Amino acid sequence: MKLVTNKNNLKGTIKVPGDKSMSHRSIMFGSIAEGTTRIKHFLRADDCMSTIAAFRALGVEIEETPEEIIVYGKGWDALKAPTEAIDIGNSGTTIRLLMGILAGRDFESTLFGDESIAKRPMNRVMLPLNQMGAHCVGSHETEFPPVTVRGTTSLHPISYQMPVSSAQVKSAILFAALQADGETTIIEKKKTRDHSEHMIRQFGGEIFVDDLTIKVKGKQKFTGQTMTVPGDISSAAFFIVAGLIASNSQICLTNVGLNPTRTGIIDVVEQMGGKLTISDASRDTGKLAGTITVETSQLKGVEIGGDLIPRLIDELPVIALLATQAEGITIIKDAAELKVKETNRIDAVVRELTTLGAKIEATDDGMIIYGKTKLHGGKVTSYGDHRIGMMLQVAALIIDDGEVELEKAEAVSVSYPEFFKDIVSLCN
Ligand code: S3P
């Protein structure tokens, strides 16, 4: 696909689509709860539709209306063995969190996905779940999907020190722990997104969090809720960067979720000297959301690492692009997790941005970006990774010579089906 190139004057307002992490979890909690859950501003993108399909395959009735998704939850015990293997598409969140739910169910199920999913590590989830008494195995004795989960209703609690900083792993253990025979303790390495913890409380459950230590009792039951999903800051990120780097631009992003475990990109933009303001911040059913406005800015390179990484892990590809337009060097470190995302995002970002003229080097746990560089046209690929595809479209906006041809552009529908349309709406 030919991308939109050479655009100044990006002006306008984007209503950012619903948060992906929260949309997945709303279906999951709605499915194990008793009573009806109504979800407004649900993200109707491929990944979250995979979660809906998975829970339908487990016997949950889920209705889609133009305004909302309605989940008719009948509690944990209403989940039934699927009649065939469940296809979770490209969604790491679906497969990993679902394994935690299935660990405590008294039946066997097999989960598989696309080419990318078949390469994603699952030991990080299988090991703790198996310690609790479930029996999870990957394909041909490996840790890779397809994964078969033989669950049990007598899971035992564990005390688990997490070896990786991952909200997916934490959430999978939480779902198993909620079904176990006692109290589970999870100790995080670094603080990761805490949407599962919030939803446990929102759906009427209990959880104790003290900094990196989480304690959760087993045999908990939940009650259906009505909720509105805020906009996804990870989707807003592409427009935040576009507004900062395209000349003479101002972009307004409304109703963006501002959960502090997700707002690392705002900290980085501020450190780089970017013009970003937050207004209309308000809480809807306990969730903080607000309007983010950005404008064209002079930026300087920064160092990004440590506790900040989990707070912006999905934004790093587009932050790397931002750094190509900052004066000086930007170092991204402590981000080896990027290698096991939908694709190896260190390699993908370095290769594709180099093709477009950036000066950027891969390191073992991140990247070094030398700014400020002029970008030019070229032939690039998303590697089937939505966030790489969207980052490359933002890069294309600031190219003033040549064309950008993107292979596997359709990957953006994993999290943002209307992305290219929304980009065009800002071009005057
Ligand atoms: C997610 C957690 C992150 C993130 C992913 C969504 C979640 O993955 O990259 O896009 O919803 O829990 P990890 O937990 O593997 O870091």
XYZ file of C-alpha atoms and ligand atoms in Angstrom:
444
model
C 0.000 0.000 0.000
C 1.215 3.540 -0.823
C 1.319 5.606 2.348
C 0.333 9.252 2.783
C 3.578 11.273 2.532
C 4.889 14.808 2.765
C 2.271 16.394 5.005
C 2.604 19.589 6.990
C -0.274 21.315 8.696
C -1.748 18.269 10.427
C -4.781 19.750 12.164
C -7.825 18.247 13.813
C -9.319 16.101 16.528
C -9.263 12.313 16.814
C -11.583 10.329 19.042
C -9.157 7.593 20.000
C -10.578 4.035 19.806
C -11.124 2.019 22.981
C -8.266 0.653 25.035
C -7.213 -2.791 23.826
C -6.035 -4.140 27.182
C -9.239 -3.030 28.891
C -11.489 -4.273 26.082
C -10.026 -7.798 26.340
C -10.381 -7.812 30.091
C -13.958 -6.469 30.025
C -15.038 -9.523 28.003
C -13.089 -11.856 30.279
C -14.479 -10.455 33.544
C -17.947 -10.181 31.995
C -17.750 -13.860 31.051
C -16.772 -15.149 34.500
C -19.143 -12.763 36.319
C -22.741 -13.495 37.193
C -25.177 -11.125 35.495
C -25.062 -8.874 32.478
C -22.029 -6.752 31.564
C -22.517 -3.842 29.176
C -19.397 -2.404 27.558
C -19.430 0.933 25.710
C -16.591 2.161 23.458
C -15.297 -1.405 23.203
C -12.407 -1.731 20.734
C -13.835 -3.590 17.723
C -10.473 -4.542 16.286
C -9.217 -8.018 15.335
C -7.507 -8.752 18.655
C -10.520 -8.015 20.839
C -12.870 -9.751 18.403
C -10.651 -12.837 18.913
C -11.399 -12.601 22.633
C -15.136 -12.377 21.962
C -14.949 -15.418 19.656
C -12.936 -17.386 22.239
C -15.510 -16.818 24.981
C -18.362 -17.664 22.640
C -16.524 -20.926 21.924
C -16.556 -21.520 25.696
C -20.331 -21.153 25.730
C -20.741 -17.501 26.779
C -23.510 -15.517 25.085
C -22.118 -12.204 23.832
C -24.213 -9.745 21.846
C -22.883 -6.925 19.674
C -25.104 -3.887 19.191
C -24.015 -0.626 17.524
C -23.701 1.073 20.953
C -22.292 -1.651 23.140
C -21.158 -5.212 23.672
C -23.352 -7.181 26.048
C -21.926 -10.199 27.877
C -24.456 -12.485 29.555
C -22.207 -13.895 32.272
C -23.306 -16.954 34.217
C -20.232 -17.355 36.415
C -17.060 -19.426 36.223
C -18.842 -22.770 36.233
C -20.869 -21.955 33.121
C -17.723 -22.007 30.956
C -17.915 -25.192 28.876
C -15.294 -27.253 27.057
C -14.972 -25.937 23.484
C -15.930 -28.362 20.729
C -12.784 -27.547 18.750
C -9.433 -25.781 19.142
C -9.828 -22.032 19.763
C -8.240 -19.627 17.248
C -6.950 -16.533 19.044
C -5.546 -14.925 15.887
C -2.653 -12.517 16.582
C -3.559 -11.804 20.182
C -0.958 -12.478 22.877
C -3.249 -10.998 25.525
C -6.083 -13.370 24.590
C -3.989 -16.540 24.661
C -2.064 -15.766 27.848
C -4.959 -14.467 29.969
C -7.265 -17.193 28.704
C -4.747 -19.816 29.839
C -5.082 -18.429 33.374
C -8.865 -18.750 33.229
C -8.762 -22.242 31.710
C -6.197 -23.415 34.295
C -9.017 -23.542 36.843
C -11.686 -25.160 34.661
C -12.267 -28.887 34.708
C -11.751 -29.566 30.996
C -9.144 -29.558 28.290
C -8.818 -26.959 25.514
C -6.331 -26.156 22.799
C -5.458 -22.590 21.787
C -3.738 -21.647 18.556
C -3.134 -18.513 16.513
C -1.357 -17.061 13.501
C 2.317 -17.356 12.450
C 3.375 -14.645 14.890
C 1.608 -16.288 17.862
C 3.322 -19.589 17.026
C 6.652 -17.896 17.895
C 5.648 -16.192 21.150
C 7.072 -17.595 24.395
C 4.514 -19.259 26.670
C 6.709 -20.765 29.430
C 6.391 -17.495 31.281
C 2.687 -18.351 31.734
C 2.773 -22.154 31.619
C 5.374 -22.550 34.400
C 3.453 -20.701 37.136
C 0.114 -22.194 36.043
C 1.595 -25.702 36.128
C 3.040 -24.955 39.577
C -0.528 -24.239 40.673
C -1.626 -27.676 39.453
C -2.794 -27.056 35.893
C -1.323 -29.007 33.023
C -0.316 -26.721 30.124
C 1.819 -27.953 27.245
C 3.015 -26.290 24.068
C 3.313 -27.819 20.638
C 5.698 -30.798 20.279
C 7.150 -30.417 23.790
C 8.064 -26.755 23.122
C 6.718 -23.676 24.844
C 5.099 -22.415 21.640
C 1.451 -22.506 20.561
C -0.712 -24.420 19.886
C -1.018 -24.781 23.648
C -3.201 -27.357 25.366
C -4.510 -26.504 28.818
C -5.890 -29.237 31.056
C -7.440 -27.340 33.922
C -8.419 -28.409 37.428
C -10.886 -27.055 39.978
C -8.353 -27.734 42.727
C -5.637 -25.214 41.847
C -3.359 -24.416 44.768
C -2.125 -20.920 45.588
C 1.528 -20.007 45.033
C 3.913 -17.275 45.973
C 5.477 -16.157 42.723
C 8.336 -13.817 42.044
C 7.910 -12.765 38.416
C 11.034 -13.286 36.282
C 9.793 -10.840 33.593
C 7.912 -7.540 33.751
C 4.707 -8.543 31.994
C 1.092 -7.611 32.654
C -0.016 -10.574 30.568
C 1.849 -13.004 32.831
C 0.652 -11.229 35.983
C -2.944 -11.286 34.734
C -2.836 -14.966 33.753
C -1.650 -15.853 37.268
C -4.329 -13.572 38.746
C -7.100 -15.342 36.811
C -5.840 -18.719 38.043
C -5.375 -17.373 41.588
C -8.991 -16.155 41.684
C -10.045 -19.814 41.299
C -7.472 -21.390 43.654
C -7.912 -22.813 47.182
C -6.242 -20.000 49.180
C -4.265 -16.806 48.860
C -1.724 -16.287 46.053
C 1.106 -13.766 46.254
C 2.645 -12.274 43.110
C 5.740 -10.102 43.310
C 6.319 -7.989 40.211
C 9.771 -7.155 38.910
C 8.674 -3.718 37.763
C 5.194 -2.245 37.956
C 3.194 -3.161 34.845
C -0.245 -2.057 33.637
C -2.794 -2.741 36.373
C -6.080 -3.004 34.474
C -6.752 -6.525 35.768
C -6.341 -5.377 39.365
C -8.786 -2.492 38.773
C -11.318 -4.753 37.085
C -11.183 -7.311 39.905
C -12.375 -4.533 42.209
C -14.816 -3.061 39.683
C -16.516 -6.445 39.262
C -16.884 -6.811 43.048
C -13.779 -8.834 43.928
C -10.900 -8.190 46.347
C -7.196 -7.691 45.732
C -4.430 -6.224 47.886
C -1.636 -4.297 46.223
C 1.382 -2.921 48.062
C 3.847 -1.518 45.549
C 5.193 -4.627 43.732
C 3.441 -7.177 45.962
C -0.033 -8.382 45.065
C -2.173 -10.714 47.161
C -5.377 -12.259 45.944
C -7.709 -14.784 47.561
C -9.147 -17.732 45.663
C -12.737 -18.827 45.008
C -13.871 -15.271 44.242
C -17.089 -14.516 42.418
C -17.887 -11.476 40.306
C -20.976 -9.496 39.369
C -21.731 -8.085 35.882
C -21.065 -4.350 35.409
C -21.767 -1.477 33.046
C -18.634 0.231 31.834
C -17.166 2.605 29.263
C -13.696 1.856 27.929
C -11.523 4.981 27.599
C -9.420 5.628 24.481
C -6.164 3.699 24.147
C -3.061 5.797 24.857
C -1.097 3.251 22.793
C -3.218 4.197 19.754
C -3.095 7.898 20.628
C 0.718 7.585 20.648
C 0.899 7.552 16.841
C -0.915 10.891 16.653
C 1.042 12.344 19.573
C 4.227 11.697 17.604
C 2.718 12.846 14.290
C 1.664 16.174 15.821
C 5.102 16.734 17.379
C 7.177 15.984 14.263
C 5.105 17.232 11.307
C 5.632 20.958 10.776
C 2.968 23.511 11.563
C 0.690 20.944 13.211
C -1.689 20.720 16.132
C -3.619 17.545 16.980
C -6.171 17.025 19.703
C -6.898 13.522 21.051
C -10.041 13.160 23.126
C -10.968 10.766 25.925
C -7.545 9.147 26.208
C -7.079 6.736 29.138
C -4.491 8.146 31.561
C -3.891 5.224 33.909
C -0.449 6.067 35.383
C 0.892 2.595 34.502
C 0.418 3.524 30.826
C 1.520 7.148 30.553
C 5.285 6.728 30.091
C 5.091 8.336 26.650
C 3.840 11.585 28.199
C 6.869 11.650 30.524
C 9.217 11.060 27.588
C 7.630 13.763 25.432
C 7.950 16.219 28.319
C 11.615 15.290 28.864
C 12.283 15.774 25.162
C 10.788 19.253 25.339
C 7.650 18.431 23.357
C 4.589 20.664 23.544
C 1.907 18.435 25.071
C -0.986 19.500 27.253
C -3.658 17.525 29.052
C -7.103 18.985 29.612
C -10.597 17.816 30.587
C -9.124 15.098 32.797
C -12.012 13.317 34.492
C -12.909 10.001 36.034
C -15.602 7.823 34.507
C -16.375 4.794 36.666
C -13.050 5.282 38.378
C -10.954 5.530 35.235
C -8.936 8.630 34.505
C -9.238 9.948 30.942
C -8.491 13.276 29.329
C -7.774 15.262 26.181
C -4.195 15.386 24.942
C -3.150 18.215 22.623
C 0.219 18.250 20.885
C 1.895 20.688 18.539
C 5.012 20.824 16.399
C 8.036 20.968 18.698
C 11.807 21.247 18.845
C 12.929 18.077 20.566
C 16.077 16.836 22.248
C 17.380 13.278 22.710
C 16.891 11.484 26.059
C 17.693 8.210 27.816
C 14.747 5.854 28.303
C 15.073 2.833 30.592
C 14.339 1.280 33.995
C 10.863 1.481 35.529
C 9.678 3.626 32.646
C 9.894 0.743 30.157
C 6.736 -1.201 31.139
C 4.847 2.126 31.158
C 5.536 2.648 27.442
C 6.538 -0.763 26.119
C 4.076 -0.699 23.186
C 4.974 2.899 22.302
C 8.704 2.270 21.841
C 8.555 1.788 18.043
C 6.909 5.189 17.556
C 9.099 6.761 20.257
C 12.122 5.570 18.238
C 10.691 7.463 15.266
C 10.171 10.526 17.483
C 13.839 10.301 18.511
C 14.975 10.447 14.866
C 13.546 13.996 14.882
C 15.178 15.064 18.172
C 18.556 16.816 18.331
C 21.186 14.540 19.830
C 21.260 10.914 20.910
C 18.380 8.922 22.362
C 19.167 5.671 24.152
C 16.451 3.088 24.759
C 17.604 0.391 27.195
C 16.162 -2.334 29.490
C 13.685 -3.147 26.730
C 14.707 -6.674 25.654
C 10.986 -7.613 25.869
C 10.620 -5.840 22.524
C 12.200 -8.907 20.912
C 9.249 -11.144 21.839
C 6.356 -8.934 20.769
C 4.254 -9.490 17.600
C 7.610 -9.374 15.826
C 11.150 -8.634 17.046
C 10.469 -4.913 17.395
C 14.123 -3.940 17.895
C 15.130 -5.502 14.581
C 11.996 -4.353 12.759
C 12.287 -0.705 13.882
C 16.013 -0.532 13.129
C 15.692 -2.107 9.680
C 12.654 -0.197 8.469
C 13.649 3.225 9.814
C 17.142 2.743 8.379
C 15.508 2.090 4.991
C 13.828 5.493 5.329
C 17.126 7.237 6.150
C 17.271 7.207 9.970
C 20.533 6.647 11.884
C 19.662 3.982 14.395
C 21.467 0.996 15.921
C 20.147 -2.094 17.636
C 21.534 -3.043 21.055
C 20.882 -6.159 23.170
C 18.120 -4.474 25.099
C 17.054 -1.540 23.001
C 18.270 0.972 20.423
C 20.464 4.019 19.997
C 19.020 6.735 17.767
C 21.092 9.586 16.385
C 19.028 12.684 15.580
C 18.029 14.721 13.870
C 17.787 13.053 10.459
C 15.861 13.797 7.315
C 13.794 10.815 6.219
C 13.190 9.782 2.609
C 11.005 7.344 0.704
C 11.482 3.601 0.439
C 9.853 0.186 0.447
C 9.078 -1.014 3.967
C 7.161 -3.760 5.738
C 5.149 -4.027 8.939
C 6.247 -7.676 9.352
C 2.535 -8.234 10.071
C 2.912 -6.159 13.274
C 0.232 -3.484 13.684
C 2.396 -1.108 15.677
C 5.273 -1.273 13.188
C 2.818 -0.559 10.342
C 1.317 2.480 12.081
C 4.751 3.829 13.059
C 5.849 3.644 9.423
C 2.789 5.597 8.290
C 3.664 8.347 10.778
C 7.259 8.314 9.463
C 5.948 8.649 5.908
C 4.127 11.868 6.854
C 7.411 13.740 7.319
C 9.108 12.539 4.159
C 9.528 15.253 1.584
C 10.966 13.264 -1.239
C 9.993 9.932 -2.734
C 7.192 7.553 -1.867
C 6.668 5.004 0.873
C 5.282 1.610 -0.050
C 4.186 -0.446 2.972
C 3.877 -4.210 2.773
C 1.394 -5.959 5.106
C -0.410 -2.698 5.860
C -3.570 -4.636 6.765
C -1.940 -5.592 10.103
C -3.151 -2.271 11.576
C -6.628 -3.766 11.967
C -5.276 -5.789 14.916
C -5.700 -2.716 17.116
C -6.870 0.190 14.928
C -8.950 -0.653 11.828
C -9.671 3.038 11.065
C -6.067 4.170 11.450
C -5.345 5.194 7.842
C -8.712 6.954 7.619
C -7.972 8.914 10.787
C -4.548 9.929 9.402
C -6.176 11.223 6.218
C -8.719 13.204 8.270
C -5.868 15.330 9.674
C -4.357 16.186 6.299
C -5.385 19.541 4.947
C -0.644 -6.213 27.477
C 0.580 -6.269 28.071
C 1.839 -6.022 27.346
C 1.588 -5.312 26.022
C 0.456 -5.902 25.261
C -0.823 -5.849 26.072
C -1.828 -6.497 28.304
O 2.465 -7.253 27.075
O 2.764 -5.323 25.250
O 0.267 -5.201 24.061
O -2.960 -6.175 27.880
O -1.652 -7.053 29.401
P 3.420 -7.950 28.176
O 2.605 -8.213 29.349
O 3.925 -9.220 27.562
O 4.526 -6.955 28.412
